[in-house]
Amino acid sequence: MKNLKKNLDNFSNSIELAKGVSRGENRTVKVSHSSSIVLDKKKLQVLDQLCEKYKINIELNTISSEAQIEAILSGDIDIGFIRPPVYHALDEVNSTSLYTAPLYVAASTSDKNFNDKTSVYISDLKDLRFVSIPHSERGGLSYLASNFCLSNGFCQKKSRISSRKLSQLDLVANGLGICIVPEEFSTILPKNVKLLSISDKSSQSEVKLIWKKDNDLVIESCAKTIQDFYKLDS
């Protein structure tokens, strides 16, 4: 009788596990963000909510906005946080705007060009060196910053050492030049780097959520929860 009860319990547990799998429970959802999108407390909070609500695990990676679209289409990731503009057409994936925030100029606190300044115009930067320049085959933050400069009649002058990753802030801190960054970088600034607001109109940057176009109910539910979270907090 004991063996029979044990077998029945095991069978019952197997059924419950199977039901959980069919609901997507214990699944690992792959989420990526570009290096220009800071994984701040807010994002971690909503991702933690997803784990709790849908009984899933999340694997995080940093991938460029452009490469995330390809990764979504190939099934290598499930959800992405990207910063437009991108070269790849977004009509091949599901996408929605999560939030828009102002851009700033990051400069060394010892940079004499900005001694007593708290704000600048893009045109004020035409003779300065930029530590981040756009990739020839990718969009994203550096491409957006370059477009702002071009619309003001000049091309960015490249610093001797450059980076499109978070290390650009270290280059700024060491006096190698300036860069244009989103507001969320304020949470990760080195001590000797300051942000100056940009006085030009439309100096904003958008962050989008992307996910694959299919009938994956778990991913669809996760995407909706993320959207609702940002709507409530806006």
PDB file of C-alpha atoms in Angstrom:
ATOM      1  CA  MET A   1       0.000   0.000   0.000  1.00  0.00           C
ATOM      2  CA  LYS A   2       2.859   2.388   0.826  1.00  0.00           C
ATOM      3  CA  ASN A   3       4.442   1.815  -2.570  1.00  0.00           C
ATOM      4  CA  LEU A   4       1.077   2.370  -4.256  1.00  0.00           C
ATOM      5  CA  LYS A   5       0.573   5.663  -2.400  1.00  0.00           C
ATOM      6  CA  LYS A   6       4.118   6.739  -3.264  1.00  0.00           C
ATOM      7  CA  ASN A   7       3.555   5.942  -6.921  1.00  0.00           C
ATOM      8  CA  LEU A   8       0.265   7.843  -6.925  1.00  0.00           C
ATOM      9  CA  ASP A   9       1.963  10.855  -5.300  1.00  0.00           C
ATOM     10  CA  ASN A  10       4.750  10.765  -7.873  1.00  0.00           C
ATOM     11  CA  PHE A  11       2.193  10.515 -10.666  1.00  0.00           C
ATOM     12  CA  SER A  12       0.267  13.449  -9.227  1.00  0.00           C
ATOM     13  CA  ASN A  13       3.465  15.511  -8.950  1.00  0.00           C
ATOM     14  CA  SER A  14       4.334  14.661 -12.559  1.00  0.00           C
ATOM     15  CA  ILE A  15       0.933  15.888 -13.688  1.00  0.00           C
ATOM     16  CA  GLU A  16       1.376  19.177 -11.798  1.00  0.00           C
ATOM     17  CA  LEU A  17       4.854  19.637 -13.280  1.00  0.00           C
ATOM     18  CA  ALA A  18       3.500  18.989 -16.765  1.00  0.00           C
ATOM     19  CA  LYS A  19       0.754  21.561 -16.198  1.00  0.00           C
ATOM     20  CA  GLY A  20       3.379  24.048 -15.044  1.00  0.00           C
ATOM     21  CA  VAL A  21       5.491  23.462 -18.137  1.00  0.00           C
ATOM     22  CA  SER A  22       2.444  24.015 -20.351  1.00  0.00           C
ATOM     23  CA  ARG A  23       1.922  27.365 -18.594  1.00  0.00           C
ATOM     24  CA  GLY A  24       5.565  28.269 -19.208  1.00  0.00           C
ATOM     25  CA  GLU A  25       6.626  27.881 -15.579  1.00  0.00           C
ATOM     26  CA  ASN A  26      10.340  27.352 -14.770  1.00  0.00           C
ATOM     27  CA  ARG A  27      11.188  28.502 -18.284  1.00  0.00           C
ATOM     28  CA  THR A  28      14.240  30.707 -18.851  1.00  0.00           C
ATOM     29  CA  VAL A  29      13.342  33.892 -20.721  1.00  0.00           C
ATOM     30  CA  LYS A  30      16.281  35.614 -22.412  1.00  0.00           C
ATOM     31  CA  VAL A  31      16.218  39.408 -22.066  1.00  0.00           C
ATOM     32  CA  SER A  32      18.763  41.820 -23.561  1.00  0.00           C
ATOM     33  CA  HIS A  33      19.487  45.529 -23.384  1.00  0.00           C
ATOM     34  CA  SER A  34      21.913  47.754 -25.239  1.00  0.00           C
ATOM     35  CA  SER A  35      24.949  49.169 -23.411  1.00  0.00           C
ATOM     36  CA  SER A  36      23.347  52.638 -23.539  1.00  0.00           C
ATOM     37  CA  ILE A  37      20.350  51.405 -21.519  1.00  0.00           C
ATOM     38  CA  VAL A  38      21.207  51.261 -17.838  1.00  0.00           C
ATOM     39  CA  LEU A  39      19.871  48.264 -15.957  1.00  0.00           C
ATOM     40  CA  ASP A  40      18.523  50.479 -13.185  1.00  0.00           C
ATOM     41  CA  LYS A  41      16.363  49.723 -10.152  1.00  0.00           C
ATOM     42  CA  LYS A  42      13.174  50.264 -12.135  1.00  0.00           C
ATOM     43  CA  LYS A  43      14.025  47.710 -14.811  1.00  0.00           C
ATOM     44  CA  LEU A  44      15.176  45.181 -12.252  1.00  0.00           C
ATOM     45  CA  GLN A  45      11.930  45.685 -10.355  1.00  0.00           C
ATOM     46  CA  VAL A  46       9.725  44.877 -13.334  1.00  0.00           C
ATOM     47  CA  LEU A  47      11.896  41.907 -14.343  1.00  0.00           C
ATOM     48  CA  ASP A  48      11.605  40.555 -10.813  1.00  0.00           C
ATOM     49  CA  GLN A  49       7.830  40.958 -11.085  1.00  0.00           C
ATOM     50  CA  LEU A  50       7.867  38.858 -14.251  1.00  0.00           C
ATOM     51  CA  CYS A  51       9.731  36.059 -12.466  1.00  0.00           C
ATOM     52  CA  GLU A  52       7.240  36.104  -9.602  1.00  0.00           C
ATOM     53  CA  LYS A  53       4.079  36.479 -11.677  1.00  0.00           C
ATOM     54  CA  TYR A  54       4.837  33.937 -14.410  1.00  0.00           C
ATOM     55  CA  LYS A  55       7.101  31.551 -12.434  1.00  0.00           C
ATOM     56  CA  ILE A  56       9.954  32.037 -14.894  1.00  0.00           C
ATOM     57  CA  ASN A  57      13.691  32.635 -14.729  1.00  0.00           C
ATOM     58  CA  ILE A  58      15.383  35.463 -16.625  1.00  0.00           C
ATOM     59  CA  GLU A  59      18.808  35.452 -18.268  1.00  0.00           C
ATOM     60  CA  LEU A  60      20.182  38.938 -18.959  1.00  0.00           C
ATOM     61  CA  ASN A  61      22.659  39.934 -21.680  1.00  0.00           C
ATOM     62  CA  THR A  62      24.003  43.157 -23.164  1.00  0.00           C
ATOM     63  CA  ILE A  63      23.653  43.300 -26.967  1.00  0.00           C
ATOM     64  CA  SER A  64      23.621  46.272 -29.332  1.00  0.00           C
ATOM     65  CA  SER A  65      20.198  47.540 -30.390  1.00  0.00           C
ATOM     66  CA  GLU A  66      20.824  46.485 -33.981  1.00  0.00           C
ATOM     67  CA  ALA A  67      21.946  42.968 -33.047  1.00  0.00           C
ATOM     68  CA  GLN A  68      18.977  42.508 -30.720  1.00  0.00           C
ATOM     69  CA  ILE A  69      16.563  42.675 -33.639  1.00  0.00           C
ATOM     70  CA  GLU A  70      18.451  39.895 -35.429  1.00  0.00           C
ATOM     71  CA  ALA A  71      18.572  37.896 -32.178  1.00  0.00           C
ATOM     72  CA  ILE A  72      14.802  38.243 -31.730  1.00  0.00           C
ATOM     73  CA  LEU A  73      14.172  37.026 -35.287  1.00  0.00           C
ATOM     74  CA  SER A  74      16.530  34.055 -34.884  1.00  0.00           C
ATOM     75  CA  GLY A  75      15.072  33.107 -31.504  1.00  0.00           C
ATOM     76  CA  ASP A  76      18.338  33.697 -29.626  1.00  0.00           C
ATOM     77  CA  ILE A  77      16.608  36.145 -27.258  1.00  0.00           C
ATOM     78  CA  ASP A  78      12.964  36.650 -26.289  1.00  0.00           C
ATOM     79  CA  ILE A  79      12.706  40.308 -25.241  1.00  0.00           C
ATOM     80  CA  GLY A  80      14.902  43.317 -25.960  1.00  0.00           C
ATOM     81  CA  PHE A  81      15.320  46.893 -24.739  1.00  0.00           C
ATOM     82  CA  ILE A  82      16.674  48.992 -27.623  1.00  0.00           C
ATOM     83  CA  ARG A  83      17.526  52.633 -28.222  1.00  0.00           C
ATOM     84  CA  PRO A  84      16.590  53.871 -31.729  1.00  0.00           C
ATOM     85  CA  PRO A  85      17.472  54.830 -34.358  1.00  0.00           C
ATOM     86  CA  VAL A  86      18.373  51.470 -35.913  1.00  0.00           C
ATOM     87  CA  TYR A  87      19.030  50.505 -39.503  1.00  0.00           C
ATOM     88  CA  HIS A  88      16.944  47.327 -39.355  1.00  0.00           C
ATOM     89  CA  ALA A  89      13.203  47.677 -40.038  1.00  0.00           C
ATOM     90  CA  LEU A  90      11.164  47.266 -36.864  1.00  0.00           C
ATOM     91  CA  ASP A  91       8.096  45.975 -38.709  1.00  0.00           C
ATOM     92  CA  GLU A  92       9.536  42.442 -38.526  1.00  0.00           C
ATOM     93  CA  VAL A  93       9.182  42.389 -34.737  1.00  0.00           C
ATOM     94  CA  ASN A  94       6.688  43.599 -32.173  1.00  0.00           C
ATOM     95  CA  SER A  95       7.792  46.937 -30.747  1.00  0.00           C
ATOM     96  CA  THR A  96       6.436  49.615 -28.464  1.00  0.00           C
ATOM     97  CA  SER A  97       7.787  52.804 -26.900  1.00  0.00           C
ATOM     98  CA  LEU A  98       8.558  52.419 -23.190  1.00  0.00           C
ATOM     99  CA  TYR A  99       9.847  55.856 -22.270  1.00  0.00           C
ATOM    100  CA  THR A 100      11.549  58.984 -23.568  1.00  0.00           C
ATOM    101  CA  ALA A 101      14.113  60.964 -21.597  1.00  0.00           C
ATOM    102  CA  PRO A 102      16.399  63.956 -22.203  1.00  0.00           C
ATOM    103  CA  LEU A 103      19.967  63.717 -23.427  1.00  0.00           C
ATOM    104  CA  TYR A 104      22.923  65.370 -21.696  1.00  0.00           C
ATOM    105  CA  VAL A 105      26.526  66.199 -22.457  1.00  0.00           C
ATOM    106  CA  ALA A 106      28.948  64.318 -20.227  1.00  0.00           C
ATOM    107  CA  ALA A 107      32.122  66.284 -19.514  1.00  0.00           C
ATOM    108  CA  SER A 108      35.006  66.113 -17.101  1.00  0.00           C
ATOM    109  CA  THR A 109      34.594  68.374 -14.068  1.00  0.00           C
ATOM    110  CA  SER A 110      38.049  69.736 -14.883  1.00  0.00           C
ATOM    111  CA  ASP A 111      37.151  70.608 -18.491  1.00  0.00           C
ATOM    112  CA  LYS A 112      37.673  74.383 -18.769  1.00  0.00           C
ATOM    113  CA  ASN A 113      35.160  74.599 -21.627  1.00  0.00           C
ATOM    114  CA  PHE A 114      32.370  74.029 -19.107  1.00  0.00           C
ATOM    115  CA  ASN A 115      33.724  75.664 -15.934  1.00  0.00           C
ATOM    116  CA  ASP A 116      30.600  77.579 -14.923  1.00  0.00           C
ATOM    117  CA  LYS A 117      28.071  75.979 -17.242  1.00  0.00           C
ATOM    118  CA  THR A 118      25.108  73.765 -16.432  1.00  0.00           C
ATOM    119  CA  SER A 119      23.674  73.680 -19.965  1.00  0.00           C
ATOM    120  CA  VAL A 120      24.919  73.907 -23.556  1.00  0.00           C
ATOM    121  CA  TYR A 121      23.704  74.033 -27.131  1.00  0.00           C
ATOM    122  CA  ILE A 122      24.815  71.298 -29.537  1.00  0.00           C
ATOM    123  CA  SER A 123      26.502  73.969 -31.672  1.00  0.00           C
ATOM    124  CA  ASP A 124      28.779  74.783 -28.695  1.00  0.00           C
ATOM    125  CA  LEU A 125      30.409  71.377 -29.155  1.00  0.00           C
ATOM    126  CA  LYS A 126      31.659  71.749 -32.733  1.00  0.00           C
ATOM    127  CA  ASP A 127      35.338  72.252 -31.801  1.00  0.00           C
ATOM    128  CA  LEU A 128      35.469  69.577 -29.091  1.00  0.00           C
ATOM    129  CA  ARG A 129      36.538  65.934 -29.240  1.00  0.00           C
ATOM    130  CA  PHE A 130      33.958  63.165 -28.871  1.00  0.00           C
ATOM    131  CA  VAL A 131      34.908  59.879 -27.217  1.00  0.00           C
ATOM    132  CA  SER A 132      31.987  58.053 -28.857  1.00  0.00           C
ATOM    133  CA  ILE A 133      31.298  58.007 -32.602  1.00  0.00           C
ATOM    134  CA  PRO A 134      28.761  55.940 -34.569  1.00  0.00           C
ATOM    135  CA  HIS A 135      29.402  52.429 -35.850  1.00  0.00           C
ATOM    136  CA  SER A 136      29.265  52.247 -39.650  1.00  0.00           C
ATOM    137  CA  GLU A 137      26.716  49.404 -39.569  1.00  0.00           C
ATOM    138  CA  ARG A 138      24.716  50.117 -36.416  1.00  0.00           C
ATOM    139  CA  GLY A 139      22.305  52.689 -35.079  1.00  0.00           C
ATOM    140  CA  GLY A 140      21.776  53.419 -31.398  1.00  0.00           C
ATOM    141  CA  LEU A 141      22.908  56.217 -29.108  1.00  0.00           C
ATOM    142  CA  SER A 142      26.142  57.175 -30.894  1.00  0.00           C
ATOM    143  CA  TYR A 143      24.257  57.399 -34.203  1.00  0.00           C
ATOM    144  CA  LEU A 144      21.566  59.572 -32.596  1.00  0.00           C
ATOM    145  CA  ALA A 145      24.206  61.887 -31.102  1.00  0.00           C
ATOM    146  CA  SER A 146      25.965  62.153 -34.457  1.00  0.00           C
ATOM    147  CA  ASN A 147      22.692  63.120 -36.142  1.00  0.00           C
ATOM    148  CA  PHE A 148      22.186  65.944 -33.638  1.00  0.00           C
ATOM    149  CA  CYS A 149      25.618  67.312 -34.504  1.00  0.00           C
ATOM    150  CA  LEU A 150      25.053  66.972 -38.256  1.00  0.00           C
ATOM    151  CA  SER A 151      21.739  68.822 -37.977  1.00  0.00           C
ATOM    152  CA  ASN A 152      23.711  71.653 -36.370  1.00  0.00           C
ATOM    153  CA  GLY A 153      26.131  71.832 -39.276  1.00  0.00           C
ATOM    154  CA  PHE A 154      29.176  69.920 -38.084  1.00  0.00           C
ATOM    155  CA  CYS A 155      30.681  66.443 -37.865  1.00  0.00           C
ATOM    156  CA  GLN A 156      31.967  65.126 -34.567  1.00  0.00           C
ATOM    157  CA  LYS A 157      35.709  65.356 -34.042  1.00  0.00           C
ATOM    158  CA  LYS A 158      36.978  61.993 -32.867  1.00  0.00           C
ATOM    159  CA  SER A 159      39.007  61.617 -29.701  1.00  0.00           C
ATOM    160  CA  ARG A 160      42.317  59.709 -29.921  1.00  0.00           C
ATOM    161  CA  ILE A 161      40.657  56.908 -27.934  1.00  0.00           C
ATOM    162  CA  SER A 162      36.953  56.161 -28.357  1.00  0.00           C
ATOM    163  CA  SER A 163      34.285  53.728 -27.187  1.00  0.00           C
ATOM    164  CA  ARG A 164      30.575  53.122 -27.766  1.00  0.00           C
ATOM    165  CA  LYS A 165      30.246  51.238 -24.463  1.00  0.00           C
ATOM    166  CA  LEU A 166      29.925  52.450 -20.874  1.00  0.00           C
ATOM    167  CA  SER A 167      33.707  52.863 -20.834  1.00  0.00           C
ATOM    168  CA  GLN A 168      33.156  56.122 -22.729  1.00  0.00           C
ATOM    169  CA  LEU A 169      32.465  57.671 -19.319  1.00  0.00           C
ATOM    170  CA  ASP A 170      35.924  56.588 -18.147  1.00  0.00           C
ATOM    171  CA  LEU A 171      37.409  58.291 -21.201  1.00  0.00           C
ATOM    172  CA  VAL A 172      35.516  61.478 -20.326  1.00  0.00           C
ATOM    173  CA  ALA A 173      36.673  61.217 -16.709  1.00  0.00           C
ATOM    174  CA  ASN A 174      40.273  61.130 -17.918  1.00  0.00           C
ATOM    175  CA  GLY A 175      39.853  64.279 -19.976  1.00  0.00           C
ATOM    176  CA  LEU A 176      39.943  62.640 -23.415  1.00  0.00           C
ATOM    177  CA  GLY A 177      36.770  64.317 -24.653  1.00  0.00           C
ATOM    178  CA  ILE A 178      33.012  64.545 -24.220  1.00  0.00           C
ATOM    179  CA  CYS A 179      29.987  62.435 -25.145  1.00  0.00           C
ATOM    180  CA  ILE A 180      26.222  62.720 -25.376  1.00  0.00           C
ATOM    181  CA  VAL A 181      24.388  60.360 -23.054  1.00  0.00           C
ATOM    182  CA  PRO A 182      20.834  59.694 -21.822  1.00  0.00           C
ATOM    183  CA  GLU A 183      19.572  60.890 -18.458  1.00  0.00           C
ATOM    184  CA  GLU A 184      19.811  57.408 -16.919  1.00  0.00           C
ATOM    185  CA  PHE A 185      23.619  57.600 -17.096  1.00  0.00           C
ATOM    186  CA  SER A 186      23.397  59.927 -14.081  1.00  0.00           C
ATOM    187  CA  THR A 187      23.204  56.800 -11.895  1.00  0.00           C
ATOM    188  CA  ILE A 188      26.566  55.449 -13.086  1.00  0.00           C
ATOM    189  CA  LEU A 189      28.711  58.585 -13.485  1.00  0.00           C
ATOM    190  CA  PRO A 190      32.325  58.529 -12.314  1.00  0.00           C
ATOM    191  CA  LYS A 191      32.935  61.091  -9.558  1.00  0.00           C
ATOM    192  CA  ASN A 192      34.770  63.551 -11.792  1.00  0.00           C
ATOM    193  CA  VAL A 193      32.201  63.589 -14.615  1.00  0.00           C
ATOM    194  CA  LYS A 194      29.253  65.969 -14.757  1.00  0.00           C
ATOM    195  CA  LEU A 195      26.167  66.175 -16.964  1.00  0.00           C
ATOM    196  CA  LEU A 196      25.135  69.363 -18.740  1.00  0.00           C
ATOM    197  CA  SER A 197      21.591  69.717 -20.034  1.00  0.00           C
ATOM    198  CA  ILE A 198      21.130  70.365 -23.751  1.00  0.00           C
ATOM    199  CA  SER A 199      19.181  73.511 -24.565  1.00  0.00           C
ATOM    200  CA  ASP A 200      18.240  72.485 -28.116  1.00  0.00           C
ATOM    201  CA  LYS A 201      14.669  71.361 -28.686  1.00  0.00           C
ATOM    202  CA  SER A 202      14.026  67.676 -29.365  1.00  0.00           C
ATOM    203  CA  SER A 203      17.153  66.579 -27.511  1.00  0.00           C
ATOM    204  CA  GLN A 204      15.353  63.457 -26.344  1.00  0.00           C
ATOM    205  CA  SER A 205      16.062  59.752 -26.647  1.00  0.00           C
ATOM    206  CA  GLU A 206      13.509  56.942 -26.790  1.00  0.00           C
ATOM    207  CA  VAL A 207      13.751  53.407 -25.443  1.00  0.00           C
ATOM    208  CA  LYS A 208      11.668  50.693 -27.111  1.00  0.00           C
ATOM    209  CA  LEU A 209      10.671  47.195 -26.068  1.00  0.00           C
ATOM    210  CA  ILE A 210      10.857  44.519 -28.790  1.00  0.00           C
ATOM    211  CA  TRP A 211       9.757  40.883 -28.932  1.00  0.00           C
ATOM    212  CA  LYS A 212       9.058  38.269 -31.614  1.00  0.00           C
ATOM    213  CA  LYS A 213       5.865  38.136 -33.643  1.00  0.00           C
ATOM    214  CA  ASP A 214       4.447  34.722 -32.782  1.00  0.00           C
ATOM    215  CA  ASN A 215       1.876  33.118 -30.504  1.00  0.00           C
ATOM    216  CA  ASP A 216       4.116  32.693 -27.452  1.00  0.00           C
ATOM    217  CA  LEU A 217       1.683  33.522 -24.654  1.00  0.00           C
ATOM    218  CA  VAL A 218       4.363  33.764 -21.964  1.00  0.00           C
ATOM    219  CA  ILE A 219       6.427  36.321 -23.908  1.00  0.00           C
ATOM    220  CA  GLU A 220       3.302  38.246 -24.913  1.00  0.00           C
ATOM    221  CA  SER A 221       2.237  38.370 -21.247  1.00  0.00           C
ATOM    222  CA  CYS A 222       5.711  39.488 -20.155  1.00  0.00           C
ATOM    223  CA  ALA A 223       5.760  42.261 -22.772  1.00  0.00           C
ATOM    224  CA  LYS A 224       2.329  43.514 -21.680  1.00  0.00           C
ATOM    225  CA  THR A 225       3.360  43.521 -18.024  1.00  0.00           C
ATOM    226  CA  ILE A 226       6.468  45.582 -18.826  1.00  0.00           C
ATOM    227  CA  GLN A 227       4.393  48.056 -20.861  1.00  0.00           C
ATOM    228  CA  ASP A 228       1.791  48.406 -18.101  1.00  0.00           C
ATOM    229  CA  PHE A 229       4.534  48.916 -15.506  1.00  0.00           C
ATOM    230  CA  TYR A 230       6.013  51.865 -17.408  1.00  0.00           C
ATOM    231  CA  LYS A 231       2.581  53.360 -18.133  1.00  0.00           C
ATOM    232  CA  LEU A 232       1.680  53.337 -14.449  1.00  0.00           C
ATOM    233  CA  ASP A 233       4.991  54.948 -13.530  1.00  0.00           C
ATOM    234  CA  SER A 234       4.888  57.670 -16.185  1.00  0.00           C
TER     235      SER A 234
END
